[in-house]
Coordinates of C-alpha atoms in Angstrom, one line a residue:
M1 CA 113.6 84.6 100.4
R2 CA 110.3 86.3 99.5
L3 CA 107.0 84.4 99.7
I4 CA 104.2 86.0 97.8
I5 CA 100.8 84.5 98.8
L6 CA 97.9 85.0 96.4
K7 CA 94.4 83.8 96.2
N8 CA 94.6 81.2 93.5
Y9 CA 96.6 79.8 90.4
E10 CA 95.3 82.5 88.1
S11 CA 96.4 85.3 90.4
L12 CA 100.0 83.9 90.9
S13 CA 100.3 83.3 87.2
R14 CA 99.4 87.0 86.5
W15 CA 101.8 88.1 89.2
A16 CA 104.7 86.1 87.8
A17 CA 104.1 87.2 84.2
D18 CA 103.9 90.8 85.4
Y19 CA 107.2 90.4 87.3
I20 CA 109.0 88.7 84.4
A21 CA 107.8 91.3 81.8
C22 CA 108.9 94.1 84.2
R23 CA 112.4 92.6 84.5
I24 CA 112.7 92.2 80.7
N25 CA 111.5 95.7 80.1
A26 CA 114.0 97.1 82.6
R27 CA 117.1 95.7 81.0
K28 CA 119.5 98.5 80.1
N29 CA 121.8 99.4 77.2
N30 CA 120.0 96.9 74.9
K31 CA 121.6 94.1 76.8
H32 CA 119.9 90.8 76.1
F33 CA 117.9 89.2 79.0
V34 CA 118.6 85.6 79.8
L35 CA 115.5 83.6 81.1
G36 CA 115.6 80.1 82.5
L37 CA 112.4 78.2 81.8
P38 CA 110.4 75.1 83.1
T39 CA 107.9 72.8 81.6
G40 CA 105.0 71.0 83.3
D41 CA 101.6 72.3 84.6
S42 CA 102.9 75.0 86.9
P43 CA 104.1 77.6 84.3
L44 CA 101.2 77.2 81.8
G45 CA 99.2 80.1 83.3
T46 CA 102.3 82.3 83.3
Y47 CA 103.1 81.4 79.7
R48 CA 99.5 82.3 78.7
E49 CA 99.8 85.7 80.4
L50 CA 103.2 86.4 78.8
I51 CA 101.9 85.5 75.4
R52 CA 99.0 88.0 75.9
K53 CA 101.4 90.7 77.0
N54 CA 103.5 90.1 74.0
Q55 CA 100.6 90.2 71.6
E56 CA 99.5 93.4 73.2
K57 CA 103.0 94.8 72.8
K58 CA 103.6 95.2 76.5
V59 CA 106.7 93.1 76.4
S60 CA 109.0 91.8 73.6
F61 CA 111.1 88.7 73.6
A62 CA 113.2 89.8 70.7
G63 CA 116.1 90.4 72.9
V64 CA 115.6 87.4 75.2
H65 CA 117.7 84.3 75.3
T66 CA 116.2 81.2 77.0
F67 CA 117.6 78.1 78.6
N68 CA 115.2 75.3 79.6
M69 CA 115.7 73.2 82.7
D70 CA 115.5 69.7 81.3
E71 CA 114.7 67.1 78.6
Y72 CA 114.0 63.4 78.5
V73 CA 116.7 61.1 77.3
G74 CA 115.7 59.2 74.2
L75 CA 113.0 61.6 72.9
S76 CA 113.6 63.6 69.7
E77 CA 112.6 67.2 69.6
N78 CA 109.7 66.3 67.3
D79 CA 108.3 63.8 69.8
P80 CA 105.0 65.2 71.1
Q81 CA 106.1 64.3 74.6
S82 CA 109.5 66.1 74.4
Y83 CA 110.1 69.4 76.2
H84 CA 111.2 70.9 72.8
H85 CA 107.6 70.2 71.6
F86 CA 106.0 71.4 74.8
M87 CA 107.9 74.8 74.7
A88 CA 107.0 75.4 71.0
A89 CA 103.4 74.5 71.5
N90 CA 102.9 76.4 74.8
F91 CA 105.2 79.4 74.5
F92 CA 107.8 79.9 71.7
D93 CA 105.5 79.6 68.7
H94 CA 103.3 82.4 70.1
I95 CA 105.9 85.1 70.9
D96 CA 108.4 87.2 69.0
I97 CA 111.5 85.3 70.2
D98 CA 114.2 84.4 67.7
K99 CA 114.3 80.6 67.8
K100 CA 118.1 80.5 67.6
N101 CA 118.1 82.2 71.0
T102 CA 116.1 79.3 72.7
H103 CA 118.2 76.5 74.2
I104 CA 116.9 73.1 75.3
L105 CA 119.1 70.1 76.1
D106 CA 119.3 67.5 73.4
G107 CA 118.1 64.1 74.8
M108 CA 119.2 62.4 71.6
A109 CA 122.9 63.6 71.8
G110 CA 125.5 61.0 71.1
D111 CA 127.6 62.0 74.1
L112 CA 125.2 63.0 76.8
D113 CA 128.0 64.1 79.3
A114 CA 129.4 66.3 76.6
E115 CA 125.9 67.8 75.9
C116 CA 125.5 68.7 79.6
Q117 CA 128.9 70.4 79.8
A118 CA 128.2 72.3 76.5
Y119 CA 124.9 73.5 78.1
E120 CA 126.7 74.8 81.1
D121 CA 129.3 76.5 78.8
A122 CA 126.5 78.0 76.7
I123 CA 124.9 79.6 79.8
K124 CA 128.2 81.2 80.8
A125 CA 128.9 82.4 77.3
C126 CA 125.5 84.1 77.4
G127 CA 126.5 86.0 80.5
G128 CA 124.6 83.8 83.0
I129 CA 120.9 83.5 83.7
D130 CA 119.2 86.7 84.8
L131 CA 116.0 85.1 86.1
F132 CA 115.2 81.4 86.4
L133 CA 111.6 80.6 86.5
G134 CA 110.6 77.2 87.9
G135 CA 108.0 75.0 89.5
M136 CA 108.3 72.7 92.6
G137 CA 107.5 69.0 92.7
S138 CA 105.3 67.6 95.5
D139 CA 108.5 66.2 97.1
G140 CA 110.2 69.6 97.0
H141 CA 112.4 69.1 94.0
I142 CA 113.3 71.5 91.2
A143 CA 113.8 70.5 87.6
F144 CA 114.8 66.8 87.8
N145 CA 116.9 67.3 91.0
E146 CA 115.0 64.8 93.0
P147 CA 115.4 64.2 96.8
G148 CA 119.0 63.3 97.6
S149 CA 120.5 65.4 94.8
S150 CA 123.6 67.5 95.6
L151 CA 122.9 71.1 96.3
H152 CA 126.0 71.9 94.3
S153 CA 125.0 69.8 91.3
R154 CA 125.5 71.0 87.7
T155 CA 123.8 70.0 84.4
R156 CA 123.9 66.2 84.1
I157 CA 122.1 62.9 83.4
K158 CA 119.6 61.9 86.1
T159 CA 117.8 58.7 86.7
L160 CA 114.1 59.4 87.5
T161 CA 112.3 58.0 90.5
E162 CA 109.2 55.8 90.2
E163 CA 107.3 58.7 91.9
T164 CA 108.3 61.2 89.2
R165 CA 107.6 58.8 86.4
T166 CA 104.1 58.0 87.9
A167 CA 103.5 61.8 88.2
N168 CA 104.4 62.4 84.6
A169 CA 102.5 59.4 83.3
R170 CA 99.5 61.7 82.6
F171 CA 101.5 63.0 79.6
F172 CA 102.1 59.5 78.3
G173 CA 98.6 58.1 78.2
G174 CA 98.7 57.3 81.9
D175 CA 101.3 54.6 81.5
A176 CA 104.3 55.2 83.7
A177 CA 106.3 52.6 81.9
K178 CA 106.3 54.8 78.8
V179 CA 107.9 57.7 80.7
P180 CA 111.7 57.7 80.0
A181 CA 113.8 56.5 82.9
T182 CA 116.4 59.1 82.5
A183 CA 116.6 62.8 81.7
L184 CA 119.1 65.6 81.3
T185 CA 118.7 68.4 83.9
V186 CA 120.3 71.5 85.0
G187 CA 121.7 71.1 88.5
V188 CA 120.7 72.8 91.7
G189 CA 124.0 74.7 91.5
T190 CA 123.1 75.8 88.0
V191 CA 119.8 77.3 89.2
M192 CA 121.4 79.0 92.2
D193 CA 123.9 80.7 89.9
A194 CA 121.0 82.8 88.4
D195 CA 120.7 86.4 89.5
E196 CA 117.1 85.7 90.5
V197 CA 115.0 82.6 91.0
L198 CA 111.2 82.7 90.8
I199 CA 109.3 79.6 91.7
L200 CA 105.6 78.8 91.2
V201 CA 103.7 76.7 93.7
S202 CA 100.0 75.9 93.5
G203 CA 97.6 73.5 95.2
H204 CA 97.1 71.4 98.4
N205 CA 99.4 68.7 97.0
K206 CA 102.4 71.0 97.3
A207 CA 101.6 72.2 100.8
Y208 CA 103.8 69.8 102.8
A209 CA 106.8 70.4 100.5
L210 CA 106.3 74.2 100.8
K211 CA 106.4 74.0 104.5
A212 CA 109.7 72.0 104.4
V213 CA 111.2 74.4 101.9
V214 CA 110.2 77.6 103.8
E215 CA 110.1 76.7 107.5
D216 CA 112.5 73.8 107.9
G217 CA 116.3 73.9 107.3
I218 CA 118.3 73.4 104.1
N219 CA 118.2 69.7 103.2
H220 CA 119.2 67.9 100.1
M221 CA 116.1 65.7 100.5
W222 CA 114.0 68.9 99.8
T223 CA 116.3 70.3 97.0
L224 CA 114.4 73.6 96.7
S225 CA 115.2 74.4 100.2
C226 CA 118.5 75.7 98.7
L227 CA 116.6 78.9 98.0
Q228 CA 117.1 79.9 101.6
M229 CA 120.7 80.7 100.6
H230 CA 119.8 82.6 97.5
P231 CA 120.0 86.4 97.8
R232 CA 117.1 87.1 95.4
A233 CA 114.7 84.1 95.6
I234 CA 110.9 84.5 95.3
I235 CA 108.2 81.8 95.8
V236 CA 104.8 82.9 94.6
C237 CA 102.0 80.6 95.8
D238 CA 98.3 80.3 96.1
E239 CA 96.4 80.0 99.4
N240 CA 95.9 76.2 99.0
A241 CA 99.6 75.7 99.0
T242 CA 100.0 77.3 102.4
D243 CA 97.9 74.8 104.2
E244 CA 100.8 73.3 106.2
L245 CA 102.5 76.6 107.0
R246 CA 102.2 78.0 110.5
V247 CA 99.7 80.8 110.9
R248 CA 102.5 83.1 112.0
T249 CA 104.6 82.3 108.9
V250 CA 101.6 83.2 106.6
R251 CA 100.9 86.4 108.6
Y252 CA 104.6 87.4 108.4
F253 CA 105.0 87.1 104.7
K254 CA 101.7 88.7 104.0
D255 CA 102.6 91.7 106.3
I256 CA 106.0 92.3 104.7
E257 CA 104.5 92.1 101.2
G258 CA 101.6 94.4 102.1
I259 CA 99.0 91.7 101.3
V260 CA 95.7 92.3 103.0
H261 CA 94.6 89.5 105.4
E262 CA 91.3 88.0 104.5

Protein backbone atom coordinates (compact mmCIF):
# COMPACT_ATOMS: atom_id res chain seq x y z
CA MET A 1 0.00 0.00 0.00
CA ARG A 2 1.18 3.50 -0.86
CA LEU A 3 0.13 6.41 1.33
CA ILE A 4 0.56 9.79 -0.37
CA ILE A 5 0.34 12.63 2.18
CA LEU A 6 -0.28 16.08 0.71
CA LYS A 7 -1.02 19.47 2.23
CA ASN A 8 -4.75 19.84 1.59
CA TYR A 9 -7.80 18.68 -0.37
CA GLU A 10 -6.88 20.73 -3.42
CA SER A 11 -3.42 19.14 -3.56
CA LEU A 12 -4.71 15.58 -3.25
CA SER A 13 -7.36 16.26 -5.90
CA ARG A 14 -4.73 17.47 -8.36
CA TRP A 15 -2.47 14.52 -7.58
CA ALA A 16 -5.28 12.02 -8.14
CA ALA A 17 -6.37 13.67 -11.39
CA ASP A 18 -2.78 13.72 -12.66
CA TYR A 19 -2.39 10.03 -11.81
CA ILE A 20 -5.64 9.00 -13.49
CA ALA A 21 -4.88 11.04 -16.62
CA CYS A 22 -1.41 9.51 -16.79
CA ARG A 23 -2.81 5.98 -16.54
CA ILE A 24 -5.40 6.66 -19.25
CA ASN A 25 -2.80 8.21 -21.55
CA ALA A 26 -0.47 5.24 -21.01
CA ARG A 27 -2.94 2.63 -22.31
CA LYS A 28 -1.49 0.70 -25.23
CA ASN A 29 -2.70 -0.60 -28.59
CA ASN A 30 -5.85 1.56 -28.46
CA LYS A 31 -7.17 -0.65 -25.65
CA HIS A 32 -10.05 0.90 -23.80
CA PHE A 33 -9.39 1.94 -20.20
CA VAL A 34 -11.89 0.83 -17.55
CA LEU A 35 -12.35 3.25 -14.66
CA GLY A 36 -14.34 2.63 -11.48
CA LEU A 37 -15.89 5.78 -10.04
CA PRO A 38 -17.46 7.02 -6.77
CA THR A 39 -19.90 9.75 -5.84
CA GLY A 40 -20.00 11.99 -2.75
CA ASP A 41 -17.86 14.94 -1.71
CA SER A 42 -14.46 13.24 -1.89
CA PRO A 43 -14.09 12.97 -5.68
CA LEU A 44 -15.51 16.39 -6.63
CA GLY A 45 -12.12 18.11 -6.69
CA THR A 46 -10.63 15.29 -8.75
CA TYR A 47 -13.55 15.44 -11.19
CA ARG A 48 -13.06 19.20 -11.58
CA GLU A 49 -9.37 18.68 -12.34
CA LEU A 50 -10.11 15.90 -14.84
CA ILE A 51 -12.69 18.08 -16.58
CA ARG A 52 -10.11 20.86 -16.87
CA LYS A 53 -7.53 18.46 -18.29
CA ASN A 54 -10.07 17.15 -20.79
CA GLN A 55 -11.02 20.65 -21.91
CA GLU A 56 -7.33 21.50 -22.29
CA LYS A 57 -6.93 18.30 -24.36
CA LYS A 58 -4.45 16.80 -21.92
CA VAL A 59 -6.56 13.65 -21.58
CA SER A 60 -9.44 12.13 -23.53
CA PHE A 61 -12.20 9.91 -22.20
CA ALA A 62 -13.27 8.80 -25.68
CA GLY A 63 -11.72 5.37 -25.07
CA VAL A 64 -12.77 5.08 -21.42
CA HIS A 65 -15.48 2.83 -19.98
CA THR A 66 -16.73 3.59 -16.46
CA PHE A 67 -18.48 1.62 -13.73
CA ASN A 68 -19.87 3.47 -10.74
CA MET A 69 -19.78 2.03 -7.27
CA ASP A 70 -23.40 2.29 -6.21
CA GLU A 71 -26.92 3.65 -6.56
CA TYR A 72 -29.89 4.10 -4.25
CA VAL A 73 -32.77 1.65 -4.55
CA GLY A 74 -36.01 3.37 -5.52
CA LEU A 75 -34.56 6.47 -7.20
CA SER A 76 -34.92 6.85 -10.95
CA GLU A 77 -31.94 8.07 -12.95
CA ASN A 78 -33.69 11.43 -13.39
CA ASP A 79 -34.11 11.96 -9.66
CA PRO A 80 -31.84 14.87 -8.62
CA GLN A 81 -30.55 12.80 -5.69
CA SER A 82 -29.71 9.74 -7.79
CA TYR A 83 -26.10 8.90 -8.55
CA HIS A 84 -26.98 8.87 -12.25
CA HIS A 85 -27.83 12.56 -11.91
CA PHE A 86 -24.78 13.26 -9.73
CA MET A 87 -22.37 11.78 -12.27
CA ALA A 88 -23.95 13.60 -15.20
CA ALA A 89 -23.94 16.95 -13.41
CA ASN A 90 -20.48 16.69 -11.90
CA PHE A 91 -18.52 14.77 -14.53
CA PHE A 92 -19.99 13.02 -17.56
CA ASP A 93 -21.74 16.05 -19.09
CA HIS A 94 -18.45 17.96 -19.14
CA ILE A 95 -16.08 15.46 -20.81
CA ASP A 96 -15.82 13.68 -24.14
CA ILE A 97 -16.98 10.28 -22.90
CA ASP A 98 -19.43 8.19 -24.92
CA LYS A 99 -22.48 7.87 -22.65
CA LYS A 100 -23.04 4.27 -23.76
CA ASN A 101 -19.70 3.45 -22.13
CA THR A 102 -20.85 4.70 -18.70
CA HIS A 103 -22.39 2.11 -16.39
CA ILE A 104 -24.36 2.80 -13.20
CA LEU A 105 -26.50 0.31 -11.30
CA ASP A 106 -30.26 0.64 -11.84
CA GLY A 107 -31.99 1.21 -8.52
CA MET A 108 -35.37 0.86 -10.25
CA ALA A 109 -34.69 -2.59 -11.73
CA GLY A 110 -37.54 -5.05 -11.38
CA ASP A 111 -35.17 -7.82 -10.27
CA LEU A 112 -32.45 -6.24 -8.13
CA ASP A 113 -30.50 -9.47 -7.65
CA ALA A 114 -30.39 -9.99 -11.42
CA GLU A 115 -29.27 -6.37 -11.86
CA CYS A 116 -26.36 -6.94 -9.47
CA GLN A 117 -25.26 -10.12 -11.25
CA ALA A 118 -25.55 -8.41 -14.63
CA TYR A 119 -23.30 -5.63 -13.35
CA GLU A 120 -20.61 -8.10 -12.30
CA ASP A 121 -20.94 -9.79 -15.70
CA ALA A 122 -20.62 -6.45 -17.51
CA ILE A 123 -17.39 -5.64 -15.65
CA LYS A 124 -15.94 -9.01 -16.67
CA ALA A 125 -17.09 -8.60 -20.27
CA CYS A 126 -15.29 -5.24 -20.35
CA GLY A 127 -12.04 -6.91 -19.29
CA GLY A 128 -12.12 -5.94 -15.62
CA ILE A 129 -11.51 -2.58 -14.00
CA ASP A 130 -8.09 -1.04 -14.58
CA LEU A 131 -8.34 1.56 -11.82
CA PHE A 132 -11.02 1.96 -9.16
CA LEU A 133 -11.23 5.45 -7.68
CA GLY A 134 -12.98 5.69 -4.32
CA GLY A 135 -13.50 7.61 -1.12
CA MET A 136 -13.59 6.41 2.47
CA GLY A 137 -16.39 6.82 4.99
CA SER A 138 -15.63 8.08 8.48
CA ASP A 139 -16.14 4.49 9.68
CA GLY A 140 -13.64 3.14 7.16
CA HIS A 141 -16.14 1.83 4.62
CA ILE A 142 -15.88 1.89 0.82
CA ALA A 143 -18.90 2.26 -1.47
CA PHE A 144 -21.83 1.05 0.68
CA ASN A 145 -19.79 -1.81 2.20
CA GLU A 146 -20.39 -0.71 5.75
CA PRO A 147 -18.80 -2.20 8.89
CA GLY A 148 -19.36 -5.95 9.05
CA SER A 149 -19.49 -6.43 5.28
CA SER A 150 -17.74 -9.49 3.93
CA LEU A 151 -14.34 -8.72 2.44
CA HIS A 152 -15.19 -11.19 -0.35
CA SER A 153 -18.55 -9.56 -1.13
CA ARG A 154 -19.77 -8.93 -4.67
CA THR A 155 -22.27 -6.45 -6.11
CA ARG A 156 -25.47 -6.77 -4.09
CA ILE A 157 -28.37 -5.09 -2.28
CA LYS A 158 -27.27 -3.44 0.98
CA THR A 159 -29.28 -2.04 3.87
CA LEU A 160 -27.85 1.31 4.95
CA THR A 161 -27.07 2.08 8.57
CA GLU A 162 -28.61 5.01 10.40
CA GLU A 163 -25.14 6.60 10.53
CA THR A 164 -24.80 6.47 6.75
CA ARG A 165 -28.29 7.81 6.17
CA THR A 166 -27.64 10.63 8.63
CA ALA A 167 -24.33 11.45 6.90
CA ASN A 168 -26.10 11.57 3.51
CA ALA A 169 -29.07 13.58 4.79
CA ARG A 170 -27.36 16.78 3.63
CA PHE A 171 -28.23 15.75 0.07
CA PHE A 172 -31.90 15.27 1.04
CA GLY A 173 -32.66 18.60 2.67
CA GLY A 174 -31.14 17.50 5.97
CA ASP A 175 -33.81 14.86 6.54
CA ALA A 176 -32.32 11.40 7.11
CA ALA A 177 -35.79 9.86 6.76
CA LYS A 178 -35.76 10.84 3.08
CA VAL A 179 -32.55 8.93 2.41
CA PRO A 180 -33.37 5.53 0.86
CA ALA A 181 -32.90 2.66 3.30
CA THR A 182 -31.26 0.38 0.74
CA ALA A 183 -28.81 0.69 -2.12
CA LEU A 184 -27.11 -1.41 -4.75
CA THR A 185 -23.34 -1.47 -4.29
CA VAL A 186 -20.27 -3.15 -5.69
CA GLY A 187 -18.71 -5.50 -3.14
CA VAL A 188 -15.35 -5.32 -1.44
CA GLY A 189 -14.28 -8.24 -3.61
CA THR A 190 -15.40 -6.36 -6.71
CA VAL A 191 -13.16 -3.42 -5.80
CA MET A 192 -10.26 -5.70 -4.92
CA ASP A 193 -10.42 -7.30 -8.37
CA ALA A 194 -9.35 -4.00 -9.98
CA ASP A 195 -5.76 -3.78 -11.20
CA GLU A 196 -5.32 -0.62 -9.13
CA VAL A 197 -7.31 1.07 -6.36
CA LEU A 198 -6.93 4.78 -5.60
CA ILE A 199 -8.64 6.12 -2.47
CA LEU A 200 -9.16 9.79 -1.56
CA VAL A 201 -9.18 10.72 2.14
CA SER A 202 -9.56 14.27 3.43
CA GLY A 203 -10.27 15.95 6.77
CA HIS A 204 -10.03 15.46 10.53
CA ASN A 205 -13.23 13.40 10.57
CA LYS A 206 -11.52 10.64 8.57
CA ALA A 207 -8.38 10.50 10.75
CA TYR A 208 -9.42 7.70 13.12
CA ALA A 209 -10.60 5.51 10.24
CA LEU A 210 -7.38 6.14 8.32
CA LYS A 211 -5.37 4.99 11.32
CA ALA A 212 -7.40 1.78 11.54
CA VAL A 213 -7.05 1.13 7.80
CA VAL A 214 -3.31 1.83 7.61
CA GLU A 215 -1.86 0.87 11.00
CA ASP A 216 -4.18 -1.82 12.34
CA GLY A 217 -4.88 -5.28 10.94
CA ILE A 218 -7.36 -6.36 8.29
CA ASN A 219 -10.81 -6.22 9.81
CA HIS A 220 -14.27 -6.47 8.25
CA MET A 221 -15.39 -3.75 10.66
CA TRP A 222 -13.11 -1.39 8.70
CA THR A 223 -13.78 -2.66 5.21
CA LEU A 224 -11.18 -0.48 3.50
CA SER A 225 -8.47 -2.26 5.51
CA CYS A 226 -8.73 -4.88 2.74
CA LEU A 227 -6.34 -2.63 0.77
CA GLN A 228 -3.49 -4.05 2.85
CA MET A 229 -3.83 -7.16 0.68
CA HIS A 230 -4.02 -5.37 -2.68
CA PRO A 231 -0.81 -5.36 -4.75
CA ARG A 232 -1.42 -1.88 -6.21
CA ALA A 233 -3.35 0.20 -3.72
CA ILE A 234 -2.85 3.92 -3.15
CA ILE A 235 -4.39 6.16 -0.51
CA VAL A 236 -3.87 9.86 -1.17
CA CYS A 237 -4.75 12.03 1.82
CA ASP A 238 -4.30 15.50 3.25
CA GLU A 239 -2.42 16.43 6.41
CA ASN A 240 -5.61 16.74 8.47
CA ALA A 241 -6.50 13.11 7.80
CA THR A 242 -3.19 11.95 9.36
CA ASP A 243 -3.92 13.37 12.82
CA GLU A 244 -4.33 9.93 14.42
CA LEU A 245 -1.38 8.26 12.65
CA ARG A 246 1.87 7.68 14.52
CA VAL A 247 4.60 10.21 13.79
CA ARG A 248 6.79 7.31 12.66
CA THR A 249 4.12 6.16 10.20
CA VAL A 250 3.81 9.62 8.67
CA ARG A 251 7.59 9.98 8.41
CA TYR A 252 7.94 6.55 6.82
CA PHE A 253 5.44 7.19 4.04
CA LYS A 254 6.73 10.70 3.38
CA ASP A 255 10.28 9.37 3.18
CA ILE A 256 9.56 6.59 0.71
CA GLU A 257 7.47 8.92 -1.49
CA GLY A 258 10.14 11.62 -1.42
CA ILE A 259 7.83 14.12 0.26
CA VAL A 260 9.66 16.91 2.05
CA HIS A 261 8.91 17.13 5.78
CA GLU A 262 7.57 20.49 6.87
